[in-house]
Tab-separated table of C-alpha atoms in Angstrom:
chain	number	residue	atom	x	y	z
A	1	MET	CA	-6.343	-182.506	-123.661
A	2	ASP	CA	-3.842	-179.770	-124.547
A	3	SER	CA	-4.157	-176.971	-121.701
A	4	ASN	CA	-1.941	-174.803	-123.964
A	5	ILE	CA	-4.290	-174.442	-127.045
A	6	ILE	CA	-5.874	-171.514	-125.145
A	7	PRO	CA	-3.445	-168.355	-125.187
A	8	ASP	CA	-2.770	-166.553	-121.988
A	9	SER	CA	-4.070	-163.363	-123.416
A	10	ILE	CA	-7.455	-163.741	-125.644
A	11	PRO	CA	-7.642	-160.238	-128.059
A	12	ASN	CA	-10.087	-158.864	-130.158
A	13	TRP	CA	-9.868	-159.683	-133.821
A	14	ILE	CA	-10.399	-156.231	-135.763
A	15	ASN	CA	-9.684	-155.537	-139.729
A	16	GLY	CA	-7.809	-158.807	-139.808
A	17	GLN	CA	-5.503	-158.607	-136.708
A	18	GLU	CA	-5.703	-159.110	-133.122
A	19	CYS	CA	-5.418	-156.188	-130.986
A	20	ALA	CA	-5.831	-155.447	-127.141
A	21	ALA	CA	-9.066	-153.208	-126.243
A	22	VAL	CA	-7.934	-149.690	-126.395
A	23	SER	CA	-8.200	-149.328	-122.657
A	24	GLN	CA	-5.822	-152.140	-121.961
A	25	GLU	CA	-8.217	-153.550	-119.890
A	26	THR	CA	-9.027	-157.460	-119.323
A	27	PHE	CA	-11.136	-159.649	-117.173
A	28	ASP	CA	-10.387	-163.571	-115.970
A	29	LYS	CA	-11.937	-166.245	-118.159
A	30	LEU	CA	-11.914	-168.945	-115.253
A	31	SER	CA	-12.537	-172.965	-116.179
A	32	PRO	CA	-15.802	-173.970	-115.152
A	33	ASP	CA	-14.375	-177.449	-114.202
A	34	THR	CA	-11.522	-176.626	-112.097
A	35	GLY	CA	-11.957	-172.726	-111.173
A	36	ARG	CA	-8.710	-171.939	-112.237
A	37	LYS	CA	-7.968	-169.065	-114.927
A	38	LEU	CA	-7.716	-169.911	-118.480
A	39	SER	CA	-6.893	-166.706	-120.157
A	40	ARG	CA	-7.100	-163.052	-119.628
A	41	VAL	CA	-9.608	-161.448	-122.094
A	42	ALA	CA	-9.805	-158.071	-123.761
A	43	ARG	CA	-12.204	-155.882	-121.630
A	44	SER	CA	-13.838	-153.933	-124.905
A	45	ARG	CA	-15.423	-150.955	-124.507
A	46	SER	CA	-17.332	-148.254	-126.891
A	47	GLN	CA	-14.490	-147.201	-128.717
A	48	ASP	CA	-13.452	-150.920	-129.601
A	49	VAL	CA	-16.936	-151.251	-130.664
A	50	GLN	CA	-16.590	-148.233	-133.111
A	51	ASN	CA	-13.036	-149.231	-134.442
A	52	ALA	CA	-14.488	-152.785	-135.413
A	53	ILE	CA	-17.854	-151.254	-136.986
A	54	GLN	CA	-15.637	-148.818	-139.064
A	55	ALA	CA	-13.038	-151.790	-140.207
A	56	ALA	CA	-16.348	-153.756	-141.388
A	57	ARG	CA	-18.001	-150.772	-142.979
A	58	LEU	CA	-14.732	-150.202	-145.329
A	59	ALA	CA	-14.544	-153.938	-145.994
A	60	GLN	CA	-18.140	-154.491	-147.101
A	61	ALA	CA	-18.354	-152.654	-150.189
A	62	GLU	CA	-15.646	-154.744	-151.543
A	63	TRP	CA	-16.639	-158.009	-150.040
A	64	ALA	CA	-20.240	-157.371	-151.670
A	65	GLU	CA	-18.887	-157.053	-155.165
A	66	ARG	CA	-17.698	-160.308	-155.229
A	67	THR	CA	-19.866	-162.932	-156.706
A	68	PRO	CA	-21.952	-164.957	-154.523
A	69	VAL	CA	-19.784	-167.962	-155.702
A	70	GLU	CA	-16.291	-166.307	-154.825
A	71	ARG	CA	-18.055	-165.887	-151.385
A	72	GLY	CA	-18.920	-169.111	-151.193
A	73	ASP	CA	-15.490	-170.454	-152.360
A	74	ILE	CA	-13.605	-168.533	-149.411
A	75	LEU	CA	-16.366	-169.654	-146.917
A	76	HIS	CA	-15.834	-173.466	-147.858
A	77	ASP	CA	-12.215	-172.903	-147.298
A	78	ILE	CA	-13.024	-171.703	-143.622
A	79	ALA	CA	-15.288	-174.723	-143.252
A	80	GLN	CA	-12.314	-177.291	-144.653
A	81	ALA	CA	-10.168	-175.521	-142.098
A	82	MET	CA	-12.272	-176.075	-139.321
A	83	ARG	CA	-12.773	-179.926	-140.568
A	84	LYS	CA	-8.974	-179.954	-140.473
A	85	HIS	CA	-8.645	-178.510	-136.927
A	86	GLN	CA	-12.033	-180.077	-135.500
A	87	LYS	CA	-10.111	-181.754	-132.632
A	88	GLU	CA	-8.629	-178.478	-131.586
A	89	ILE	CA	-11.804	-176.536	-131.929
A	90	ALA	CA	-13.566	-179.213	-129.547
A	91	GLU	CA	-10.751	-178.929	-127.028
A	92	ILE	CA	-11.300	-175.487	-126.898
A	93	VAL	CA	-15.184	-175.768	-126.658
A	94	ALA	CA	-14.895	-178.521	-123.919
A	95	MET	CA	-12.371	-176.438	-121.693
A	96	GLU	CA	-14.600	-173.129	-122.133
A	97	THR	CA	-18.061	-174.615	-121.394
A	98	GLY	CA	-17.574	-177.562	-119.178
A	99	MET	CA	-19.330	-180.034	-121.775
A	100	SER	CA	-17.438	-183.478	-122.539
A	101	PHE	CA	-15.072	-183.892	-125.096
A	102	SER	CA	-17.233	-186.044	-127.018
A	103	ALA	CA	-20.131	-183.520	-126.888
A	104	ALA	CA	-17.794	-180.803	-128.133
A	105	MET	CA	-16.830	-182.976	-131.202
A	106	GLY	CA	-20.284	-183.181	-132.040
A	107	GLU	CA	-21.301	-179.547	-131.856
A	108	THR	CA	-18.305	-178.725	-133.880
A	109	GLY	CA	-19.241	-181.146	-136.495
A	110	GLY	CA	-22.671	-179.384	-136.681
A	111	ALA	CA	-20.935	-176.077	-137.051
A	112	ILE	CA	-18.847	-177.470	-139.808
A	113	ALA	CA	-21.830	-178.716	-141.856
A	114	GLN	CA	-23.438	-175.219	-141.357
A	115	GLY	CA	-20.352	-173.665	-143.070
A	116	GLU	CA	-20.201	-176.282	-145.762
A	117	PHE	CA	-23.864	-175.647	-146.479
A	118	ALA	CA	-24.100	-171.862	-146.260
A	119	SER	CA	-20.958	-172.159	-148.636
A	120	GLY	CA	-23.007	-173.883	-151.320
A	121	GLU	CA	-25.652	-171.039	-150.946
A	122	GLY	CA	-23.249	-169.093	-153.376
A	123	ARG	CA	-24.183	-171.372	-155.781
A	124	ARG	CA	-27.913	-171.248	-155.207
A	125	PHE	CA	-28.296	-167.477	-154.555
A	126	TYR	CA	-31.448	-166.935	-156.744
A	127	GLY	CA	-33.997	-163.983	-156.747
A	128	ARG	CA	-37.457	-164.483	-157.878
A	129	THR	CA	-39.535	-163.562	-161.299
A	130	THR	CA	-43.247	-163.082	-161.721
A	131	THR	CA	-45.634	-161.714	-164.042
A	132	SER	CA	-46.758	-158.120	-164.138
A	133	GLY	CA	-50.288	-156.580	-164.903
A	134	VAL	CA	-48.514	-154.230	-167.598
A	135	PRO	CA	-47.814	-155.870	-171.046
A	136	ASN	CA	-44.188	-156.614	-171.733
A	137	LYS	CA	-43.032	-156.354	-168.525
A	138	TYR	CA	-42.027	-158.697	-165.263
A	139	ALA	CA	-41.691	-157.950	-161.594
A	140	MET	CA	-38.411	-159.496	-160.085
A	141	THR	CA	-36.864	-159.707	-156.567
A	142	VAL	CA	-32.998	-159.300	-156.509
A	143	ARG	CA	-30.611	-160.209	-153.458
A	144	GLN	CA	-28.817	-157.442	-152.053
A	145	PRO	CA	-26.521	-157.299	-148.736
A	146	LEU	CA	-27.581	-154.730	-145.824
A	147	GLY	CA	-24.062	-153.803	-144.919
A	148	VAL	CA	-22.880	-154.719	-141.650
A	149	ALA	CA	-24.096	-157.415	-139.190
A	150	ALA	CA	-24.322	-157.247	-135.630
A	151	LEU	CA	-23.956	-160.776	-134.157
A	152	ILE	CA	-24.274	-161.556	-130.426
A	153	ILE	CA	-24.136	-164.901	-129.321
A	154	ALA	CA	-24.390	-167.045	-126.130
A	155	ALA	CA	-21.916	-169.605	-124.583
A	156	ASN	CA	-23.968	-172.811	-124.491
A	157	THR	CA	-22.905	-174.152	-127.984
A	158	PRO	CA	-20.218	-171.384	-128.901
A	159	ILE	CA	-18.776	-172.965	-131.895
A	160	ALA	CA	-22.397	-173.672	-133.347
A	161	ASN	CA	-23.500	-170.142	-132.479
A	162	VAL	CA	-20.596	-168.727	-134.175
A	163	ALA	CA	-21.129	-170.657	-137.448
A	164	TRP	CA	-24.952	-170.181	-137.438
A	165	LYS	CA	-24.430	-166.393	-137.442
A	166	VAL	CA	-21.377	-165.740	-139.134
A	167	PHE	CA	-21.322	-168.196	-142.395
A	168	PRO	CA	-25.541	-166.792	-143.544
A	169	ALA	CA	-24.287	-163.027	-142.836
A	170	LEU	CA	-21.109	-163.338	-144.695
A	171	ILE	CA	-22.466	-165.397	-147.651
A	172	CYS	CA	-25.017	-162.594	-148.138
A	173	GLY	CA	-22.327	-159.946	-148.861
A	174	ASN	CA	-22.374	-158.295	-145.365
A	175	ALA	CA	-19.758	-157.745	-143.049
A	176	ALA	CA	-19.691	-158.600	-139.439
A	177	VAL	CA	-18.817	-157.633	-136.198
A	178	LEU	CA	-19.424	-160.769	-133.608
A	179	LYS	CA	-19.754	-160.050	-129.794
A	180	ALA	CA	-18.300	-162.991	-128.508
A	181	ALA	CA	-19.615	-164.550	-125.427
A	182	GLU	CA	-17.603	-163.345	-122.245
A	183	ASP	CA	-17.829	-167.126	-121.201
A	184	THR	CA	-16.496	-168.432	-124.523
A	185	PRO	CA	-13.842	-165.920	-125.555
A	186	ALA	CA	-11.239	-168.559	-126.887
A	187	THR	CA	-13.754	-170.457	-129.211
A	188	ALA	CA	-14.417	-167.081	-131.380
A	189	TRP	CA	-10.863	-166.006	-131.396
A	190	TYR	CA	-9.753	-169.139	-132.771
A	191	PHE	CA	-12.598	-169.106	-135.271
A	192	ALA	CA	-11.762	-165.891	-136.537
A	193	GLN	CA	-7.815	-167.023	-136.602
A	194	LEU	CA	-9.093	-169.763	-139.028
A	195	ALA	CA	-11.194	-167.697	-141.221
A	196	HIS	CA	-7.973	-165.302	-141.595
A	197	LYS	CA	-5.864	-167.936	-142.150
A	198	ALA	CA	-8.105	-169.564	-144.854
A	199	GLY	CA	-8.428	-166.118	-146.794
A	200	LEU	CA	-11.342	-164.135	-145.536
A	201	PRO	CA	-10.609	-160.623	-146.215
A	202	PRO	CA	-9.737	-157.992	-143.717
A	203	GLY	CA	-12.585	-156.669	-142.193
A	204	VAL	CA	-14.912	-158.943	-143.113
A	205	LEU	CA	-15.137	-160.642	-139.719
A	206	ASN	CA	-14.578	-158.654	-136.763
A	207	VAL	CA	-14.573	-160.223	-133.202
A	208	ILE	CA	-15.031	-158.043	-130.110
A	209	GLN	CA	-14.374	-159.732	-126.529
A	210	GLY	CA	-15.839	-158.141	-123.492
A	211	TYR	CA	-19.055	-158.153	-121.254
């Protein structure tokens, strides 16, 4: 495995940019296999969270105004970027969790499948209609985003957990603040990097590192 795939310092992603914690504090992420330090990770606190929420709120309205099909197209591009870099994602997952590379490849494949499925929901974004007791009227439901989603994940299956949380939130027109698991910070960081490069607008997905 390429040990250089995980950077020495893992920052937050806020408003489409990598940034250190406001306090400049970090903590060490150790390898569960060797006990050696893999990286230093941003030790975020309340101000970092507030900065991420503010970025998400500012980005969410414009994201919600896009059609579900447009949102789905961007999420599809993210899923395809994950497919292109599946080996790299699996290497990070394996190094951070201690699971085998083959298991990490399988988990990453599942995460990609989730992204592809969720992106397709942009073309199946149905409401419902039903009859009314009043003549010449009908009742209907309309799907609308809620706003900013707070996404908290565990470290057991890190890239799958990211996909299960992020893709459904974004296809529905919400922005998100993802709290990365402290034991798998690089997995969330790498996903955010791929999403940014795939064209996800700044602030739609923000990643906070820390305990």
